Amino acid sequence: MRLVESLDDYYEIIRKEKAERGRLKTNDYMFPDAVKRYINLKRLWIEKLECGLVFLSDEERFFQGYYYIDDVNKFEIDRHEKPILIQNIYKSDRKKDHICQMDISLEKSGFKKEGVLRHAILENPNNVLEKLLPAEKISRRIMEKEGFKMMKVHRNLMPELLAFRDAIKEIPFYQQPFFSADELVFDSEKGLLTCVIDAKGSIQAARHLIMQGNKSYGWIGVAERYKGVYGLASMLMVDQLKLICQKGILMCSWVEQNNTASLQYHERLGTKWTGTIMDEWILYGQS
Amino acid sequence: MENVRGKIIDIFKELKPELDIEKSTDLIEGGLLDSFDVIEFVSEVGDVFDIDFPVEEIIPENFYSLDTIEKIIKKVMEE
């Protein structure tokens, strides 16, 4: 396993593999900017396999694997010190044979299928914003009366923000990718990352809108003791929707298909299912 | 050369029927296609045209519009 040194190195690795093995099956959907980012962070590794190779992005608490292989039946990868996430993405009515075969190989190799998620786009954020605004105004008054404040996440609060995010039970660790402190500060300056602090200055709720081109994926979290108390989640959702409407961003999400409550919530919001599905497979680490 | 443009349109009709590929531009930056869509499209293109789409050509500029997509596929077919 070695670090990928540059975008040219990345392309050359793939070119060589294709020259040796012919057409390869892959789950790598990264555009060049995403690859460059990992390389600049020194967080993109390449590991050779019997049937090809896998790029591993180091997301701090796990690796994410992007494979290029010729024979899916021979896919096998050793356990590492951190869990490895592999995502396979497909249209719900067109799961290709090689992905079905990959499911078998992943299981044989020790991976567990931890999630099957449906992709959604919020088509009319303005409508949702209008519906939530009245309640949000009330929540905001109560919140401010209690000494809470919504604000950008300053650099000195980043460690607390990350600890807060990592403690959110509803978001598994493998759905929490790595961001550097500089990236988080940048996002905060752009209004993509916001928190709610209590009167003592501790984070009790937060949201992060993660941009992928013109699409955004995000999370909103509230400390256990304040869930359903002041409407903090709705307030952060309104804050997020205002930004989305103002900037013309598309708001997307991945929803666990067995989570009925979440599916119903998204449908009430006016979410449209795109028909794209993502399987999440995890190979847990050595420890 | 075989009807490349027609086949590209057919692929998109199958993968993304709600997208009017003939009239749309700025497909990626405009949020009409994301990276999953592109990879799925590239996979179909590989099967339909029997080509191996180079990974370094999977860039937003090549997927700006039907015209640019047609151009890049023809370029790869000639190589």
Coordinates of C-alpha atoms in Angstrom, one line a residue:
Chain A
M1 CA 0.0 0.0 0.0
R2 CA 1.4 3.4 -0.9
L3 CA 0.3 7.0 -1.1
V4 CA -0.9 8.2 -4.5
E5 CA 1.4 11.1 -5.3
S6 CA -0.4 13.1 -7.9
L7 CA -3.4 13.1 -10.3
D8 CA -1.0 12.0 -13.1
D9 CA 0.1 9.1 -10.8
Y10 CA -3.6 8.2 -10.2
Y11 CA -4.3 8.1 -14.0
E12 CA -1.1 6.2 -14.7
I13 CA -2.0 3.5 -12.1
I14 CA -5.4 3.0 -13.7
R15 CA -4.0 3.1 -17.3
K16 CA -1.4 0.4 -16.4
E17 CA -3.9 -1.8 -14.8
K18 CA -6.2 -1.5 -17.8
A19 CA -3.3 -2.2 -20.2
E20 CA -2.5 -5.4 -18.2
R21 CA -6.0 -6.6 -17.6
G22 CA -8.4 -5.1 -20.2
R23 CA -11.7 -3.5 -19.2
L24 CA -12.2 -3.3 -15.5
K25 CA -15.2 -3.1 -13.2
T26 CA -15.2 -0.1 -10.9
N27 CA -17.2 1.7 -8.3
D28 CA -15.0 4.8 -8.5
Y29 CA -17.2 7.8 -9.1
M30 CA -14.7 10.5 -8.1
F31 CA -14.2 13.5 -10.4
P32 CA -10.7 14.9 -10.7
D33 CA -11.3 17.6 -8.1
A34 CA -12.2 15.0 -5.5
V35 CA -9.2 12.9 -6.3
K36 CA -6.9 16.0 -6.2
R37 CA -8.3 16.9 -2.8
Y38 CA -7.4 13.5 -1.3
I39 CA -4.0 13.6 -2.8
N40 CA -3.3 17.1 -1.4
L41 CA -4.4 15.9 2.0
K42 CA -2.1 12.9 1.6
R43 CA -5.1 10.6 2.2
L44 CA -5.3 8.5 -1.0
W45 CA -3.7 5.1 -0.9
I46 CA -3.4 2.5 -3.6
E47 CA -3.3 -1.2 -2.8
K48 CA -2.8 -4.0 -5.4
L49 CA -5.2 -7.0 -5.3
E50 CA -5.1 -10.4 -6.9
C51 CA -7.8 -9.2 -9.4
G52 CA -6.8 -5.6 -9.8
L53 CA -6.5 -2.7 -7.3
V54 CA -8.3 -0.6 -4.8
F55 CA -7.8 3.1 -4.0
L56 CA -8.4 3.7 -0.3
S57 CA -9.3 7.2 0.9
D58 CA -8.4 7.7 4.5
E59 CA -11.5 9.2 6.2
E60 CA -9.9 9.2 9.6
R61 CA -12.2 6.6 11.3
F62 CA -12.4 4.4 8.2
F63 CA -11.1 3.9 4.7
Q64 CA -13.4 4.1 1.7
G65 CA -12.5 1.7 -1.1
Y66 CA -12.7 2.4 -4.9
Y67 CA -11.9 -0.8 -6.8
Y68 CA -10.8 -1.4 -10.3
I69 CA -11.0 -5.2 -10.9
D70 CA -11.2 -7.6 -13.8
D71 CA -12.8 -10.6 -12.1
V72 CA -15.4 -9.7 -9.4
N73 CA -15.5 -13.4 -8.3
K74 CA -11.9 -13.1 -7.2
F75 CA -12.3 -9.9 -5.2
E76 CA -10.6 -10.1 -1.8
I77 CA -9.0 -7.6 0.5
D78 CA -7.2 -8.0 3.8
R79 CA -8.5 -6.4 7.0
H80 CA -6.7 -3.1 7.9
E81 CA -6.3 -1.3 11.1
K82 CA -9.5 0.7 10.2
P83 CA -12.8 -0.5 8.8
I84 CA -13.1 -0.3 5.0
L85 CA -16.3 1.0 3.4
I86 CA -17.2 0.0 -0.1
Q87 CA -20.2 1.6 -1.8
N88 CA -21.9 0.1 -4.8
I89 CA -24.4 2.4 -6.6
Y90 CA -26.9 1.4 -9.2
K91 CA -30.4 2.1 -10.5
S92 CA -33.1 0.2 -8.6
D93 CA -34.5 -1.4 -11.7
R94 CA -31.0 -2.2 -13.2
K95 CA -28.7 -3.8 -10.8
K96 CA -26.0 -5.2 -13.1
D97 CA -24.8 -8.8 -12.9
H98 CA -21.3 -7.7 -11.9
I99 CA -22.7 -5.8 -8.9
C100 CA -24.8 -8.8 -7.9
Q101 CA -21.7 -11.0 -8.2
M102 CA -19.7 -8.4 -6.2
D103 CA -22.2 -8.7 -3.4
I104 CA -21.3 -12.4 -3.1
S105 CA -17.6 -11.7 -3.2
L106 CA -17.8 -8.9 -0.6
E107 CA -19.6 -11.2 1.8
K108 CA -17.1 -14.0 1.2
S109 CA -14.3 -11.5 1.9
G110 CA -15.8 -10.7 5.3
F111 CA -17.7 -7.5 4.5
K112 CA -21.1 -6.9 6.1
K113 CA -23.9 -5.1 4.3
E114 CA -24.7 -2.4 6.7
G115 CA -27.0 -0.3 4.6
V116 CA -29.2 0.0 1.5
L117 CA -29.9 3.7 0.8
R118 CA -32.3 5.4 -1.5
H119 CA -31.2 8.7 -3.2
A120 CA -33.5 11.7 -2.9
I121 CA -33.7 15.2 -4.2
L122 CA -35.8 18.0 -2.6
E123 CA -37.5 19.6 -5.5
N124 CA -39.3 22.5 -3.9
P125 CA -37.3 23.8 -1.0
N126 CA -39.3 27.1 -1.1
N127 CA -42.5 25.3 -0.3
V128 CA -40.9 23.5 2.6
L129 CA -39.3 26.7 3.9
E130 CA -42.7 28.5 3.9
K131 CA -44.2 25.6 5.9
L132 CA -41.5 25.6 8.5
L133 CA -41.0 29.4 9.0
P134 CA -43.9 30.0 11.4
A135 CA -42.8 27.3 13.9
E136 CA -39.2 28.4 13.4
K137 CA -39.9 31.9 14.6
I138 CA -41.4 30.6 17.8
S139 CA -38.5 28.2 18.4
R140 CA -36.0 31.0 17.8
R141 CA -37.6 33.2 20.4
I142 CA -37.6 30.5 23.0
M143 CA -34.1 29.5 22.2
E144 CA -32.8 33.1 22.5
K145 CA -34.7 33.5 25.8
E146 CA -32.8 30.4 27.1
G147 CA -29.5 32.0 26.1
F148 CA -28.8 29.8 23.1
K149 CA -27.3 31.3 20.0
M150 CA -26.9 30.1 16.3
M151 CA -23.6 31.0 14.9
K152 CA -20.7 30.1 12.6
V153 CA -18.3 27.4 13.9
H154 CA -15.1 29.2 14.6
R155 CA -11.8 27.4 14.4
N156 CA -11.4 27.1 18.1
L157 CA -14.7 25.2 18.3
M158 CA -13.8 22.7 15.6
P159 CA -12.6 19.9 17.9
E160 CA -15.9 20.2 19.9
L161 CA -17.9 20.3 16.6
L162 CA -16.2 17.1 15.4
A163 CA -16.7 15.3 18.8
F164 CA -20.4 16.4 18.7
R165 CA -20.8 15.1 15.1
D166 CA -19.1 11.8 15.9
A167 CA -21.4 11.3 18.9
I168 CA -24.6 11.6 16.8
K169 CA -26.1 8.1 17.1
E170 CA -28.2 8.4 13.9
I171 CA -25.2 8.9 11.7
P172 CA -22.9 5.8 11.5
F173 CA -19.2 6.5 11.5
Y174 CA -18.9 5.3 7.9
Q175 CA -21.2 8.1 6.8
Q176 CA -19.0 10.7 8.4
P177 CA -16.1 11.5 6.0
F178 CA -13.0 13.4 6.9
F179 CA -12.7 17.2 6.7
S180 CA -9.6 19.1 7.6
A181 CA -9.9 22.1 10.0
D182 CA -9.3 24.5 7.1
E183 CA -12.1 22.9 5.1
L184 CA -14.5 23.2 8.0
V185 CA -13.5 26.8 8.6
F186 CA -14.1 27.5 4.9
D187 CA -17.5 25.9 5.0
S188 CA -18.4 27.8 8.1
E189 CA -17.5 31.1 6.5
K190 CA -19.7 30.2 3.5
G191 CA -22.6 29.5 5.9
L192 CA -22.5 25.7 5.1
L193 CA -21.6 24.8 8.7
T194 CA -23.5 26.3 11.6
C195 CA -24.0 25.4 15.2
V196 CA -26.2 26.3 18.2
I197 CA -24.4 27.0 21.4
D198 CA -25.9 27.2 24.9
A199 CA -25.4 29.9 27.4
K200 CA -22.1 28.4 28.5
G201 CA -20.8 28.3 24.9
S202 CA -21.1 24.5 24.3
I203 CA -22.4 23.1 21.1
Q204 CA -25.9 21.6 21.5
A205 CA -26.9 21.4 17.8
A206 CA -25.2 21.7 14.5
R207 CA -25.7 21.3 10.8
H208 CA -23.2 20.8 7.8
L209 CA -24.1 21.1 4.2
I210 CA -21.5 19.2 2.1
M211 CA -21.3 20.4 -1.5
Q212 CA -20.7 18.1 -4.4
G213 CA -20.8 20.4 -7.4
N214 CA -24.3 22.0 -7.4
K215 CA -25.7 19.2 -5.2
S216 CA -25.5 19.3 -1.4
Y217 CA -25.7 16.5 1.2
G218 CA -25.9 17.3 4.8
W219 CA -26.6 16.4 8.4
I220 CA -28.3 18.0 11.2
G221 CA -27.7 16.9 14.8
V222 CA -29.2 17.9 18.2
A223 CA -27.8 16.9 21.6
E224 CA -29.9 14.1 23.2
R225 CA -31.1 16.3 26.1
Y226 CA -32.5 19.0 23.7
K227 CA -34.2 16.7 21.2
G228 CA -37.8 17.8 20.7
V229 CA -37.4 20.6 23.3
Y230 CA -36.8 23.9 21.5
G231 CA -37.2 22.8 17.9
L232 CA -33.5 23.2 17.3
A233 CA -33.5 20.7 14.3
S234 CA -36.3 22.6 12.6
M235 CA -34.5 25.9 13.2
L236 CA -31.3 24.5 11.6
M237 CA -33.3 23.0 8.7
V238 CA -34.9 26.5 8.1
D239 CA -31.4 28.0 8.2
Q240 CA -30.2 25.4 5.7
L241 CA -33.2 25.9 3.4
K242 CA -32.8 29.7 3.3
L243 CA -29.2 29.1 2.1
I244 CA -30.3 26.5 -0.5
C245 CA -33.0 28.8 -1.9
Q246 CA -30.8 31.8 -1.9
K247 CA -28.0 30.0 -3.8
G248 CA -30.0 27.7 -6.0
I249 CA -28.4 24.6 -4.6
L250 CA -30.0 21.2 -5.0
M251 CA -30.6 19.5 -1.6
C252 CA -30.1 15.7 -1.8
S253 CA -30.0 12.9 0.7
W254 CA -29.4 9.2 1.1
V255 CA -32.1 7.6 3.2
E256 CA -31.9 4.1 4.7
Q257 CA -34.6 2.1 3.0
N258 CA -35.6 0.2 6.1
N259 CA -36.0 3.4 8.1
T260 CA -39.8 3.9 7.6
A261 CA -40.0 7.0 9.8
S262 CA -37.2 8.7 7.8
L263 CA -38.8 7.7 4.4
Q264 CA -42.1 9.1 5.5
Y265 CA -40.5 12.3 6.8
H266 CA -38.7 12.8 3.4
E267 CA -41.9 12.2 1.5
R268 CA -43.8 14.7 3.7
L269 CA -41.1 17.2 2.8
G270 CA -41.8 16.7 -0.9
T271 CA -38.7 14.7 -1.6
K272 CA -38.4 12.9 -5.0
W273 CA -36.8 9.5 -5.1
T274 CA -34.4 9.4 -8.0
G275 CA -34.3 5.6 -8.4
T276 CA -30.6 5.4 -7.5
I277 CA -29.6 3.0 -4.7
M278 CA -26.4 2.7 -2.7
D279 CA -25.3 -0.5 -0.9
E280 CA -22.9 0.1 2.0
W281 CA -20.5 -2.7 2.8
I282 CA -18.1 -2.6 5.7
L283 CA -15.1 -4.8 6.4
Y284 CA -14.5 -4.2 10.1
G285 CA -10.9 -3.6 11.2
Q286 CA -8.3 -5.8 12.8
S287 CA -8.8 -4.5 16.3
Chain B
M1 CA -19.1 6.3 -38.2
E2 CA -22.1 4.5 -36.7
N3 CA -24.9 6.7 -35.3
V4 CA -23.1 7.7 -32.2
R5 CA -25.3 10.6 -31.3
G6 CA -28.5 8.5 -31.6
K7 CA -27.0 5.8 -29.4
I8 CA -26.0 8.4 -26.7
I9 CA -29.5 9.8 -26.7
D10 CA -30.9 6.2 -26.3
I11 CA -28.5 5.6 -23.4
F12 CA -29.7 8.7 -21.6
K13 CA -33.4 7.9 -22.3
E14 CA -32.8 4.6 -20.5
L15 CA -30.7 6.0 -17.6
K16 CA -32.2 9.4 -17.1
P17 CA -35.5 9.6 -18.9
E18 CA -36.4 12.9 -17.2
L19 CA -33.4 14.6 -18.7
D20 CA -33.8 16.3 -22.1
I21 CA -30.3 15.6 -23.2
E22 CA -30.7 17.2 -26.6
K23 CA -31.6 20.6 -25.1
S24 CA -29.6 20.7 -21.9
T25 CA -26.2 22.1 -21.3
D26 CA -23.9 22.5 -18.3
L27 CA -25.0 19.1 -17.3
I28 CA -22.7 18.6 -14.3
E29 CA -22.2 22.1 -12.9
G30 CA -25.9 22.6 -13.4
G31 CA -26.7 19.6 -11.3
L32 CA -28.4 17.7 -14.1
L33 CA -25.9 14.9 -13.9
D34 CA -23.9 13.8 -10.8
S35 CA -20.8 11.6 -10.7
F36 CA -22.9 8.5 -10.2
D37 CA -24.8 9.3 -13.4
V38 CA -21.6 9.8 -15.2
I39 CA -20.0 6.6 -14.1
E40 CA -23.2 4.7 -15.0
F41 CA -23.3 6.4 -18.4
V42 CA -19.6 5.6 -19.0
S43 CA -20.2 1.9 -18.2
E44 CA -23.1 1.8 -20.7
V45 CA -21.0 3.5 -23.3
G46 CA -18.3 0.9 -22.8
D47 CA -20.8 -1.8 -23.5
V48 CA -22.7 -0.1 -26.4
F49 CA -19.6 1.1 -28.3
D50 CA -17.2 -1.5 -27.1
I51 CA -14.7 1.0 -25.9
D52 CA -12.7 1.6 -22.7
F53 CA -13.5 5.2 -21.7
P54 CA -10.2 6.6 -20.3
V55 CA -10.6 7.7 -16.7
E56 CA -8.8 11.0 -17.4
E57 CA -11.5 12.0 -19.8
I58 CA -14.2 11.7 -17.1
I59 CA -14.2 15.4 -16.5
P60 CA -17.0 17.9 -16.3
E61 CA -15.9 19.7 -19.5
N62 CA -16.4 16.5 -21.6
F63 CA -19.9 16.1 -20.1
Y64 CA -21.0 19.7 -20.7
S65 CA -23.6 18.8 -23.4
L66 CA -24.7 16.2 -25.9
D67 CA -22.2 17.8 -28.4
T68 CA -19.2 17.5 -26.1
I69 CA -20.2 13.9 -25.1
E70 CA -20.5 12.9 -28.7
K71 CA -17.1 14.5 -29.5
I72 CA -15.3 12.7 -26.7
I73 CA -16.8 9.3 -27.5
K74 CA -15.9 9.7 -31.2
K75 CA -12.3 10.6 -30.1
V76 CA -12.0 7.6 -27.9
M77 CA -13.4 5.3 -30.7
E78 CA -10.8 6.6 -33.1
E79 CA -7.9 5.9 -30.7

